[in-house]
PDB file of C-alpha atoms and ligand atoms in Angstrom:
ATOM      1  CA  MET D   1    -101.289 -72.385-137.839  1.00 58.00           C
ATOM      2  CA  PRO D   2    -103.613 -70.662-135.330  1.00 51.00           C
ATOM      3  CA  ALA D   3    -106.208 -72.799-133.502  1.00 55.00           C
ATOM      4  CA  ALA D   4    -109.296 -73.148-135.698  1.00 61.00           C
ATOM      5  CA  PRO D   5    -112.393 -71.447-134.165  1.00 51.00           C
ATOM      6  CA  THR D   6    -114.123 -74.812-133.521  1.00 61.00           C
ATOM      7  CA  ILE D   7    -111.063 -76.196-131.726  1.00 68.00           C
ATOM      8  CA  ARG D   8    -110.396 -73.344-129.295  1.00 64.00           C
ATOM      9  CA  PRO D   9    -113.376 -73.899-126.927  1.00 64.00           C
ATOM     10  CA  ALA D  10    -112.761 -77.661-126.882  1.00 65.00           C
ATOM     11  CA  LEU D  11    -109.095 -77.068-126.019  1.00 63.00           C
ATOM     12  CA  GLN D  12    -110.106 -74.846-123.108  1.00 63.00           C
ATOM     13  CA  LYS D  13    -112.273 -77.664-121.743  1.00 64.00           C
ATOM     14  CA  THR D  14    -109.654 -80.425-122.070  1.00 60.00           C
ATOM     15  CA  LEU D  15    -106.802 -78.357-120.645  1.00 61.00           C
ATOM     16  CA  HIS D  16    -108.509 -76.832-117.596  1.00 63.00           C
ATOM     17  CA  ALA D  17    -109.930 -78.915-114.805  1.00 69.00           C
ATOM     18  CA  THR D  18    -110.375 -79.499-111.148  1.00 88.00           C
ATOM     19  CA  LYS D  19    -107.194 -79.717-109.061  1.00 93.00           C
ATOM     20  CA  ASP D  20    -105.862 -83.252-108.517  1.00 89.00           C
ATOM     21  CA  GLN D  21    -106.131 -83.963-104.772  1.00 91.00           C
ATOM     22  CA  LEU D  22    -106.684 -87.735-105.058  1.00 91.00           C
ATOM     23  CA  TYR D  23    -103.711 -88.723-102.885  1.00 92.00           C
ATOM     24  CA  THR D  24    -103.606 -85.852-100.383  1.00 88.00           C
ATOM     25  CA  THR D  25    -104.782 -88.033 -97.466  1.00 90.00           C
ATOM     26  CA  SER D  26    -103.352 -91.360 -96.376  1.00 86.00           C
ATOM     27  CA  GLN D  27    -105.282 -94.347 -97.814  1.00 91.00           C
ATOM     28  CA  HIS D  28    -105.393 -97.841 -96.241  1.00 89.00           C
ATOM     29  CA  PRO D  29    -105.540-100.032 -98.191  1.00 93.00           C
ATOM     30  CA  LEU D  30    -104.318 -98.053-101.179  1.00 93.00           C
ATOM     31  CA  PRO D  31    -106.380 -99.036-104.269  1.00 91.00           C
ATOM     32  CA  ARG D  32    -104.600 -99.784-107.551  1.00 94.00           C
ATOM     33  CA  PHE D  33    -104.615 -96.821-109.911  1.00 94.00           C
ATOM     34  CA  ALA D  34    -107.521 -96.918-112.408  1.00 92.00           C
ATOM     35  CA  PHE D  35    -108.834 -94.544-115.052  1.00 96.00           C
ATOM     36  CA  ASP D  36    -112.168 -94.135-113.285  1.00 96.00           C
ATOM     37  CA  GLU D  37    -114.483 -91.137-112.816  1.00 95.00           C
ATOM     38  CA  GLN D  38    -112.352 -89.648-109.997  1.00 95.00           C
ATOM     39  CA  VAL D  39    -109.244 -89.664-112.203  1.00 95.00           C
ATOM     40  CA  ALA D  40    -111.094 -88.459-115.301  1.00 95.00           C
ATOM     41  CA  ALA D  41    -112.441 -85.457-113.337  1.00 92.00           C
ATOM     42  CA  VAL D  42    -108.937 -84.200-112.483  1.00 93.00           C
ATOM     43  CA  PHE D  43    -107.025 -85.652-115.442  1.00 93.00           C
ATOM     44  CA  PRO D  44    -105.859 -82.457-117.209  1.00 93.00           C
ATOM     45  CA  ASP D  45    -104.415 -81.098-113.947  1.00 92.00           C
ATOM     46  CA  MET D  46    -102.903 -84.491-113.037  1.00 94.00           C
ATOM     47  CA  ILE D  47    -101.102 -85.051-116.338  1.00 95.00           C
ATOM     48  CA  ARG D  48     -99.842 -81.460-116.618  1.00 94.00           C
ATOM     49  CA  ARG D  49     -98.395 -81.544-113.075  1.00 94.00           C
ATOM     50  CA  SER D  50     -96.957 -85.063-113.466  1.00 95.00           C
ATOM     51  CA  VAL D  51     -95.535 -85.324-116.993  1.00 96.00           C
ATOM     52  CA  PRO D  52     -92.744 -82.858-117.756  1.00 96.00           C
ATOM     53  CA  GLY D  53     -93.214 -81.366-121.210  1.00 95.00           C
ATOM     54  CA  TYR D  54     -96.753 -82.705-121.756  1.00 96.00           C
ATOM     55  CA  SER D  55     -97.959 -79.481-123.383  1.00 95.00           C
ATOM     56  CA  ASP D  56     -94.793 -79.256-125.535  1.00 96.00           C
ATOM     57  CA  ILE D  57     -95.509 -82.771-126.795  1.00 98.00           C
ATOM     58  CA  LEU D  58     -99.100 -81.780-127.656  1.00 97.00           C
ATOM     59  CA  HIS D  59     -97.791 -78.775-129.568  1.00 97.00           C
ATOM     60  CA  MET D  60     -95.398 -81.014-131.529  1.00 98.00           C
ATOM     61  CA  LEU D  61     -98.190 -83.548-132.258  1.00 98.00           C
ATOM     62  CA  ARG D  62     -99.912 -80.738-134.109  1.00 98.00           C
ATOM     63  CA  LEU D  63     -96.780 -80.119-136.226  1.00 98.00           C
ATOM     64  CA  ILE D  64     -96.091 -83.846-136.727  1.00 98.00           C
ATOM     65  CA  THR D  65     -99.678 -84.313-137.946  1.00 98.00           C
ATOM     66  CA  HIS D  66     -99.265 -81.400-140.327  1.00 98.00           C
ATOM     67  CA  ARG D  67     -96.123 -83.046-141.743  1.00 98.00           C
ATOM     68  CA  TYR D  68     -97.264 -86.675-142.024  1.00 98.00           C
ATOM     69  CA  ALA D  69    -101.068 -86.769-142.450  1.00 98.00           C
ATOM     70  CA  GLN D  70    -102.036 -88.006-145.917  1.00 98.00           C
ATOM     71  CA  PRO D  71    -105.235 -87.154-147.836  1.00 98.00           C
ATOM     72  CA  GLU D  72    -108.166 -89.585-147.445  1.00 98.00           C
ATOM     73  CA  SER D  73    -106.495 -91.420-144.554  1.00 98.00           C
ATOM     74  CA  GLN D  74    -107.347 -92.198-140.949  1.00 98.00           C
ATOM     75  CA  LEU D  75    -105.503 -90.849-137.917  1.00 98.00           C
ATOM     76  CA  TYR D  76    -105.640 -92.644-134.581  1.00 98.00           C
ATOM     77  CA  ASP D  77    -105.246 -91.397-131.006  1.00 98.00           C
ATOM     78  CA  LEU D  78    -105.002 -94.649-129.012  1.00 98.00           C
ATOM     79  CA  GLY D  79    -105.662 -94.199-125.297  1.00 98.00           C
ATOM     80  CA  CYS D  80    -107.041 -90.721-125.945  1.00 98.00           C
ATOM     81  CA  SER D  81    -108.216 -89.920-122.359  1.00 97.00           C
ATOM     82  CA  LEU D  82    -110.025 -86.571-122.746  1.00 96.00           C
ATOM     83  CA  GLY D  83    -108.860 -86.079-126.334  1.00 96.00           C
ATOM     84  CA  ALA D  84    -106.124 -83.454-125.873  1.00 96.00           C
ATOM     85  CA  ALA D  85    -103.828 -85.192-128.388  1.00 97.00           C
ATOM     86  CA  SER D  86    -106.736 -85.594-130.851  1.00 97.00           C
ATOM     87  CA  LEU D  87    -107.360 -81.852-130.652  1.00 96.00           C
ATOM     88  CA  ALA D  88    -103.694 -81.129-131.260  1.00 97.00           C
ATOM     89  CA  MET D  89    -103.828 -83.446-134.281  1.00 98.00           C
ATOM     90  CA  ALA D  90    -107.016 -81.734-135.515  1.00 97.00           C
ATOM     91  CA  GLN D  91    -105.218 -78.395-135.302  1.00 95.00           C
ATOM     92  CA  GLY D  92    -102.407 -79.646-137.537  1.00 97.00           C
ATOM     93  CA  LEU D  93    -104.643 -81.419-140.031  1.00 97.00           C
ATOM     94  CA  THR D  94    -104.840 -79.657-143.384  1.00 96.00           C
ATOM     95  CA  GLN D  95    -105.340 -82.679-145.665  1.00 97.00           C
ATOM     96  CA  SER D  96    -108.808 -83.427-146.999  1.00 97.00           C
ATOM     97  CA  GLY D  97    -110.930 -86.511-146.351  1.00 97.00           C
ATOM     98  CA  CYS D  98    -109.324 -87.429-143.014  1.00 98.00           C
ATOM     99  CA  ARG D  99    -110.802 -88.349-139.662  1.00 97.00           C
ATOM    100  CA  ILE D 100    -109.241 -88.879-136.262  1.00 98.00           C
ATOM    101  CA  LEU D 101    -110.347 -91.994-134.370  1.00 98.00           C
ATOM    102  CA  ALA D 102    -109.929 -91.279-130.659  1.00 98.00           C
ATOM    103  CA  ILE D 103    -110.145 -94.488-128.657  1.00 98.00           C
ATOM    104  CA  ASP D 104    -110.072 -95.219-124.947  1.00 98.00           C
ATOM    105  CA  GLN D 105    -111.335 -98.154-122.902  1.00 98.00           C
ATOM    106  CA  SER D 106    -112.306 -96.031-119.880  1.00 98.00           C
ATOM    107  CA  SER D 107    -116.018 -95.158-119.948  1.00 98.00           C
ATOM    108  CA  ALA D 108    -115.361 -92.198-117.603  1.00 97.00           C
ATOM    109  CA  MET D 109    -112.733 -90.750-119.970  1.00 97.00           C
ATOM    110  CA  ILE D 110    -114.880 -91.234-123.072  1.00 97.00           C
ATOM    111  CA  ALA D 111    -117.952 -89.671-121.398  1.00 96.00           C
ATOM    112  CA  ARG D 112    -115.953 -86.571-120.432  1.00 95.00           C
ATOM    113  CA  ALA D 113    -114.210 -86.450-123.821  1.00 95.00           C
ATOM    114  CA  ARG D 114    -117.659 -86.436-125.485  1.00 94.00           C
ATOM    115  CA  SER D 115    -118.668 -83.349-123.531  1.00 90.00           C
ATOM    116  CA  CYS D 116    -115.362 -81.576-124.378  1.00 87.00           C
ATOM    117  CA  LEU D 117    -115.429 -82.529-128.069  1.00 89.00           C
ATOM    118  CA  SER D 118    -119.118 -82.090-128.785  1.00 83.00           C
ATOM    119  CA  ASP D 119    -118.643 -79.733-131.751  1.00 86.00           C
ATOM    120  CA  PRO D 120    -119.841 -81.661-134.845  1.00 88.00           C
ATOM    121  CA  ASP D 121    -117.331 -79.746-137.007  1.00 90.00           C
ATOM    122  CA  LEU D 122    -114.385 -81.441-135.324  1.00 94.00           C
ATOM    123  CA  PRO D 123    -113.036 -84.337-137.439  1.00 96.00           C
ATOM    124  CA  ILE D 124    -112.822 -86.534-134.319  1.00 97.00           C
ATOM    125  CA  VAL D 125    -114.735 -89.772-133.754  1.00 97.00           C
ATOM    126  CA  LEU D 126    -114.674 -91.002-130.145  1.00 97.00           C
ATOM    127  CA  GLN D 127    -114.933 -94.684-129.382  1.00 97.00           C
ATOM    128  CA  GLN D 128    -114.841 -96.696-126.173  1.00 98.00           C
ATOM    129  CA  ALA D 129    -112.778 -99.792-126.971  1.00 98.00           C
ATOM    130  CA  ASP D 130    -109.734-101.820-125.978  1.00 98.00           C
ATOM    131  CA  ILE D 131    -106.874-100.814-128.275  1.00 98.00           C
ATOM    132  CA  SER D 132    -105.383-104.321-127.921  1.00 96.00           C
ATOM    133  CA  THR D 133    -108.034-105.567-130.323  1.00 93.00           C
ATOM    134  CA  GLN D 134    -108.882-102.404-132.262  1.00 92.00           C
ATOM    135  CA  PRO D 135    -108.487-102.738-136.069  1.00 95.00           C
ATOM    136  CA  ILE D 136    -106.104-100.142-137.576  1.00 98.00           C
ATOM    137  CA  ASP D 137    -106.722 -99.391-141.203  1.00 98.00           C
ATOM    138  CA  ASN D 138    -105.620 -96.909-143.902  1.00 98.00           C
ATOM    139  CA  ALA D 139    -103.672 -94.918-141.286  1.00 98.00           C
ATOM    140  CA  SER D 140    -101.195 -92.120-141.921  1.00 98.00           C
ATOM    141  CA  VAL D 141    -100.592 -90.978-138.309  1.00 98.00           C
ATOM    142  CA  VAL D 142    -101.069 -93.112-135.199  1.00 98.00           C
ATOM    143  CA  VAL D 143    -100.442 -91.669-131.730  1.00 98.00           C
ATOM    144  CA  LEU D 144     -99.779 -93.667-128.556  1.00 98.00           C
ATOM    145  CA  ASN D 145     -99.220 -90.762-126.162  1.00 98.00           C
ATOM    146  CA  PHE D 146     -98.317 -92.404-122.812  1.00 98.00           C
ATOM    147  CA  THR D 147    -100.651 -95.356-123.394  1.00 98.00           C
ATOM    148  CA  LEU D 148     -98.433 -98.348-124.292  1.00 98.00           C
ATOM    149  CA  GLN D 149     -97.013 -98.262-120.748  1.00 98.00           C
ATOM    150  CA  PHE D 150    -100.456 -99.385-119.482  1.00 98.00           C
ATOM    151  CA  ILE D 151    -100.690-102.370-121.865  1.00 98.00           C
ATOM    152  CA  PRO D 152     -99.349-105.671-120.440  1.00 98.00           C
ATOM    153  CA  PRO D 153     -95.768-106.058-121.811  1.00 98.00           C
ATOM    154  CA  ALA D 154     -96.567-109.446-123.410  1.00 98.00           C
ATOM    155  CA  GLN D 155     -99.221-107.749-125.621  1.00 98.00           C
ATOM    156  CA  ARG D 156     -97.104-104.782-126.724  1.00 98.00           C
ATOM    157  CA  LEU D 157     -95.384-106.365-129.756  1.00 98.00           C
ATOM    158  CA  SER D 158     -98.649-107.568-131.294  1.00 98.00           C
ATOM    159  CA  LEU D 159    -100.241-104.114-130.841  1.00 98.00           C
ATOM    160  CA  LEU D 160     -97.265-102.356-132.467  1.00 98.00           C
ATOM    161  CA  THR D 161     -97.252-104.917-135.292  1.00 98.00           C
ATOM    162  CA  ARG D 162    -100.990-104.418-135.915  1.00 98.00           C
ATOM    163  CA  ILE D 163    -100.462-100.647-136.053  1.00 98.00           C
ATOM    164  CA  HIS D 164     -97.564-101.134-138.485  1.00 98.00           C
ATOM    165  CA  THR D 165     -99.732-103.326-140.727  1.00 98.00           C
ATOM    166  CA  GLY D 166    -102.482-100.663-140.725  1.00 98.00           C
ATOM    167  CA  LEU D 167    -100.136 -97.793-141.615  1.00 98.00           C
ATOM    168  CA  ARG D 168     -99.821 -96.626-145.208  1.00 98.00           C
ATOM    169  CA  PRO D 169     -96.347 -96.337-146.751  1.00 98.00           C
ATOM    170  CA  GLY D 170     -94.930 -93.037-145.444  1.00 98.00           C
ATOM    171  CA  GLY D 171     -97.131 -93.237-142.347  1.00 98.00           C
ATOM    172  CA  VAL D 172     -95.835 -92.766-138.811  1.00 98.00           C
ATOM    173  CA  LEU D 173     -96.446 -93.932-135.278  1.00 98.00           C
ATOM    174  CA  VAL D 174     -95.731 -91.398-132.527  1.00 98.00           C
ATOM    175  CA  LEU D 175     -94.892 -93.332-129.363  1.00 98.00           C
ATOM    176  CA  SER D 176     -94.506 -91.385-126.102  1.00 98.00           C
ATOM    177  CA  GLU D 177     -93.605 -93.297-122.950  1.00 98.00           C
ATOM    178  CA  LYS D 178     -92.261 -93.032-119.444  1.00 98.00           C
ATOM    179  CA  ILE D 179     -89.084 -95.129-119.548  1.00 98.00           C
ATOM    180  CA  ALA D 180     -86.899 -96.972-117.068  1.00 97.00           C
ATOM    181  CA  SER D 181     -83.111 -97.141-117.163  1.00 96.00           C
ATOM    182  CA  ASP D 182     -81.053-100.289-116.556  1.00 94.00           C
ATOM    183  CA  ASP D 183     -78.245 -98.073-115.284  1.00 96.00           C
ATOM    184  CA  THR D 184     -78.961 -97.694-111.552  1.00 97.00           C
ATOM    185  CA  ALA D 185     -77.286 -94.291-111.198  1.00 97.00           C
ATOM    186  CA  GLU D 186     -79.155 -92.902-114.209  1.00 96.00           C
ATOM    187  CA  GLN D 187     -82.460 -94.350-112.956  1.00 96.00           C
ATOM    188  CA  THR D 188     -81.942 -92.776-109.513  1.00 97.00           C
ATOM    189  CA  GLU D 189     -81.055 -89.402-110.999  1.00 96.00           C
ATOM    190  CA  LEU D 190     -83.996 -89.318-113.429  1.00 95.00           C
ATOM    191  CA  GLU D 191     -86.423 -90.372-110.681  1.00 95.00           C
ATOM    192  CA  ALA D 192     -85.076 -87.674-108.363  1.00 96.00           C
ATOM    193  CA  LEU D 193     -85.536 -85.052-111.081  1.00 96.00           C
ATOM    194  CA  HIS D 194     -89.068 -86.236-111.757  1.00 96.00           C
ATOM    195  CA  HIS D 195     -89.919 -86.036-108.057  1.00 96.00           C
ATOM    196  CA  ALA D 196     -88.464 -82.544-107.938  1.00 97.00           C
ATOM    197  CA  TYR D 197     -90.741 -81.659-110.872  1.00 96.00           C
ATOM    198  CA  LYS D 198     -93.777 -82.975-108.976  1.00 96.00           C
ATOM    199  CA  ARG D 199     -92.804 -81.182-105.753  1.00 97.00           C
ATOM    200  CA  ALA D 200     -92.348 -77.965-107.731  1.00 96.00           C
ATOM    201  CA  ASN D 201     -95.901 -78.507-109.005  1.00 95.00           C
ATOM    202  CA  ALA D 202     -97.196 -78.587-105.414  1.00 94.00           C
ATOM    203  CA  TYR D 203     -97.524 -82.351-104.915  1.00 94.00           C
ATOM    204  CA  SER D 204     -96.623 -83.356-101.337  1.00 92.00           C
ATOM    205  CA  GLU D 205     -94.336 -86.281-100.417  1.00 94.00           C
ATOM    206  CA  LEU D 206     -97.436 -88.268 -99.388  1.00 95.00           C
ATOM    207  CA  GLU D 207     -99.135 -87.642-102.731  1.00 94.00           C
ATOM    208  CA  ILE D 208     -95.993 -88.612-104.658  1.00 93.00           C
ATOM    209  CA  THR D 209     -95.425 -91.784-102.627  1.00 94.00           C
ATOM    210  CA  GLN D 210     -99.041 -92.968-102.753  1.00 93.00           C
ATOM    211  CA  LYS D 211     -99.420 -92.290-106.481  1.00 94.00           C
ATOM    212  CA  ARG D 212     -96.199 -94.201-107.187  1.00 94.00           C
ATOM    213  CA  ALA D 213     -97.411 -97.177-105.105  1.00 92.00           C
ATOM    214  CA  ALA D 214    -100.863 -97.120-106.754  1.00 94.00           C
ATOM    215  CA  LEU D 215     -99.225 -97.230-110.211  1.00 93.00           C
ATOM    216  CA  GLU D 216     -96.986-100.214-109.342  1.00 95.00           C
ATOM    217  CA  GLN D 217     -97.798-103.059-111.806  1.00 92.00           C
ATOM    218  CA  VAL D 218    -100.259-100.741-113.610  1.00 96.00           C
ATOM    219  CA  LEU D 219     -97.795 -98.460-115.417  1.00 97.00           C
ATOM    220  CA  ILE D 220     -94.895-100.705-116.479  1.00 97.00           C
ATOM    221  CA  PRO D 221     -92.015 -98.691-117.956  1.00 98.00           C
ATOM    222  CA  GLU D 222     -89.311-100.277-120.125  1.00 98.00           C
ATOM    223  CA  THR D 223     -85.883 -99.157-121.293  1.00 98.00           C
ATOM    224  CA  ARG D 224     -85.258 -97.163-124.462  1.00 97.00           C
ATOM    225  CA  GLN D 225     -83.421-100.173-125.881  1.00 97.00           C
ATOM    226  CA  THR D 226     -86.395-102.497-125.256  1.00 98.00           C
ATOM    227  CA  HIS D 227     -88.700-100.060-127.027  1.00 98.00           C
ATOM    228  CA  THR D 228     -86.514 -99.522-130.083  1.00 98.00           C
ATOM    229  CA  THR D 229     -85.679-103.227-130.474  1.00 98.00           C
ATOM    230  CA  ARG D 230     -89.404-104.074-130.324  1.00 98.00           C
ATOM    231  CA  LEU D 231     -90.323-101.315-132.810  1.00 98.00           C
ATOM    232  CA  GLN D 232     -87.812-102.842-135.226  1.00 98.00           C
ATOM    233  CA  ALA D 233     -89.250-106.316-134.612  1.00 98.00           C
ATOM    234  CA  ALA D 234     -92.735-104.914-135.325  1.00 98.00           C
ATOM    235  CA  GLY D 235     -91.522-103.823-138.789  1.00 98.00           C
ATOM    236  CA  TYR D 236     -90.775-100.109-138.375  1.00 98.00           C
ATOM    237  CA  GLN D 237     -87.922 -99.076-140.673  1.00 96.00           C
ATOM    238  CA  ARG D 238     -86.580 -96.150-138.700  1.00 95.00           C
ATOM    239  CA  CYS D 239     -87.165 -94.674-135.307  1.00 96.00           C
ATOM    240  CA  THR D 240     -86.335 -91.082-134.408  1.00 97.00           C
ATOM    241  CA  LEU D 241     -86.142 -90.124-130.746  1.00 98.00           C
ATOM    242  CA  TRP D 242     -87.414 -86.558-131.016  1.00 98.00           C
ATOM    243  CA  TYR D 243     -88.103 -85.799-127.331  1.00 97.00           C
ATOM    244  CA  GLN D 244     -86.774 -86.601-123.875  1.00 96.00           C
ATOM    245  CA  GLN D 245     -87.236 -84.829-120.558  1.00 95.00           C
ATOM    246  CA  CYS D 246     -86.375 -86.839-117.439  1.00 94.00           C
ATOM    247  CA  GLN D 247     -87.922 -90.306-118.019  1.00 96.00           C
ATOM    248  CA  PHE D 248     -90.447 -89.052-120.565  1.00 97.00           C
ATOM    249  CA  VAL D 249     -89.557 -89.768-124.167  1.00 98.00           C
ATOM    250  CA  SER D 250     -91.180 -89.764-127.572  1.00 98.00           C
ATOM    251  CA  TRP D 251     -90.249 -91.420-130.857  1.00 98.00           C
ATOM    252  CA  ILE D 252     -91.471 -91.098-134.421  1.00 98.00           C
ATOM    253  CA  ALA D 253     -91.451 -94.613-135.893  1.00 98.00           C
ATOM    254  CA  HIS D 254     -91.683 -94.846-139.692  1.00 98.00           C
ATOM    255  CA  ALA D 255     -93.704 -97.612-141.354  1.00 97.00           C
TER     256      ALA D 255
HETATM  257  C1  LIG P   1    -103.195 -87.690-123.694  1.00 59.99           C
HETATM  258  N1  LIG P   1    -103.045 -89.950-124.622  1.00 59.99           N
HETATM  259  O1  LIG P   1    -103.781 -86.846-122.987  1.00 59.99           O
HETATM  260  N2  LIG P   1    -107.381 -99.659-124.504  1.00 59.99           N
HETATM  261  C2  LIG P   1    -107.775 -98.375-124.590  1.00 59.99           C
HETATM  262  N3  LIG P   1    -107.342 -97.402-123.765  1.00 59.99           N
HETATM  263  C3  LIG P   1    -106.484 -97.757-122.784  1.00 59.99           C
HETATM  264  C4  LIG P   1    -106.049 -99.094-122.619  1.00 59.99           C
HETATM  265  C5  LIG P   1    -106.530-100.058-123.522  1.00 59.99           C
HETATM  266  N4  LIG P   1    -106.175-101.340-123.451  1.00 59.99           N
HETATM  267  N5  LIG P   1    -105.195 -99.138-121.543  1.00 59.99           N
HETATM  268  C6  LIG P   1    -105.113 -97.872-121.063  1.00 59.99           C
HETATM  269  N6  LIG P   1    -105.885 -97.045-121.805  1.00 59.99           N
HETATM  270  C7  LIG P   1    -103.540 -89.142-123.495  1.00 59.99           C
HETATM  271  C8  LIG P   1    -103.003 -89.624-122.172  1.00 59.99           C
HETATM  272  S1  LIG P   1    -103.286 -91.678-120.318  1.00 59.99           S
HETATM  273  C9  LIG P   1    -101.645 -91.562-119.768  1.00 59.99           C
HETATM  274  C10 LIG P   1    -103.120 -91.110-122.007  1.00 59.99           C
HETATM  275  C11 LIG P   1    -101.451 -91.350-118.324  1.00 59.99           C
HETATM  276  C12 LIG P   1    -106.083 -95.598-121.632  1.00 59.99           C
HETATM  277  C13 LIG P   1    -106.496 -95.192-120.232  1.00 59.99           C
HETATM  278  O2  LIG P   1    -107.883 -95.373-120.013  1.00 59.99           O
HETATM  279  C14 LIG P   1    -106.040 -93.726-120.190  1.00 59.99           C
HETATM  280  O3  LIG P   1    -107.086 -92.843-120.549  1.00 59.99           O
HETATM  281  C15 LIG P   1    -104.906 -93.682-121.211  1.00 59.99           C
HETATM  282  O4  LIG P   1    -104.851 -94.957-121.842  1.00 59.99           O
HETATM  283  C16 LIG P   1    -103.539 -93.383-120.609  1.00 59.99           C
HETATM  284  O5  LIG P   1    -102.355 -87.385-124.579  1.00 59.99           O
HETATM  285  O6  LIG P   1    -102.416 -91.232-117.582  1.00 59.99           O
HETATM  286  O7  LIG P   1    -100.221 -91.294-117.929  1.00 59.99           O
END
């Protein structure tokens, strides 16, 4: 499955960007992390240097889409940022009559995604909206790639339930998240490994510390158990954990 000619230039744009230097100098007071223009401008570099295995997950989203997309259905990329996951899904899509709805509430992300995904031949429709209220309909593949962690925990079950209701029989939700562990030793070890990953990607101690503080109460991770129990409560029949590297995990949940 080589990248289709229309997808290749868009991929180049979403994967290459300005270096993330947002936390290189000490900030007082430190603003809460937000998906604003500054973040959108460096986002591909930020996510690649911060999330172990991000590009492997994108590659697998392409294969998962190829396996589970159904003809004449809708695919959703919820919290799409610049649309990298949508492009991966577009690469794997061989069924007819499908479109990918790529949704994000950040105007800065959607504006940049529009310039990356401007080719009218791409089956991707970008929309600026809050996924907490977004209708999901006639879906075969829904992707939440590191987005649920930014939704207030009290709203997570209703979002997952709405997605489940909008999925066709045989449809899947791909849920990727940063997780927490309730085992202190495991939590400490996974955090240390993640910090080592960031240091190896040329983030300084100051950058790591300030980014972590800025994300406090913005990115709220939960345990694997909390996620799988809630997916069951939302109606998913079966949940396969197909990926984990440090605290970064991904499940395929079957409708
Ligand atoms: C990727 N999936 O490259 N409604 C819509 N969008 C939201 C909401 C909401 N309520 N809350 C947060 N977002 C992408 C990466 S980033 C993950 C996803 C990260 C959006 C937010 O604006 C941001 O673009 C995205 O979710 C999270 O595969 O930065 O770690």
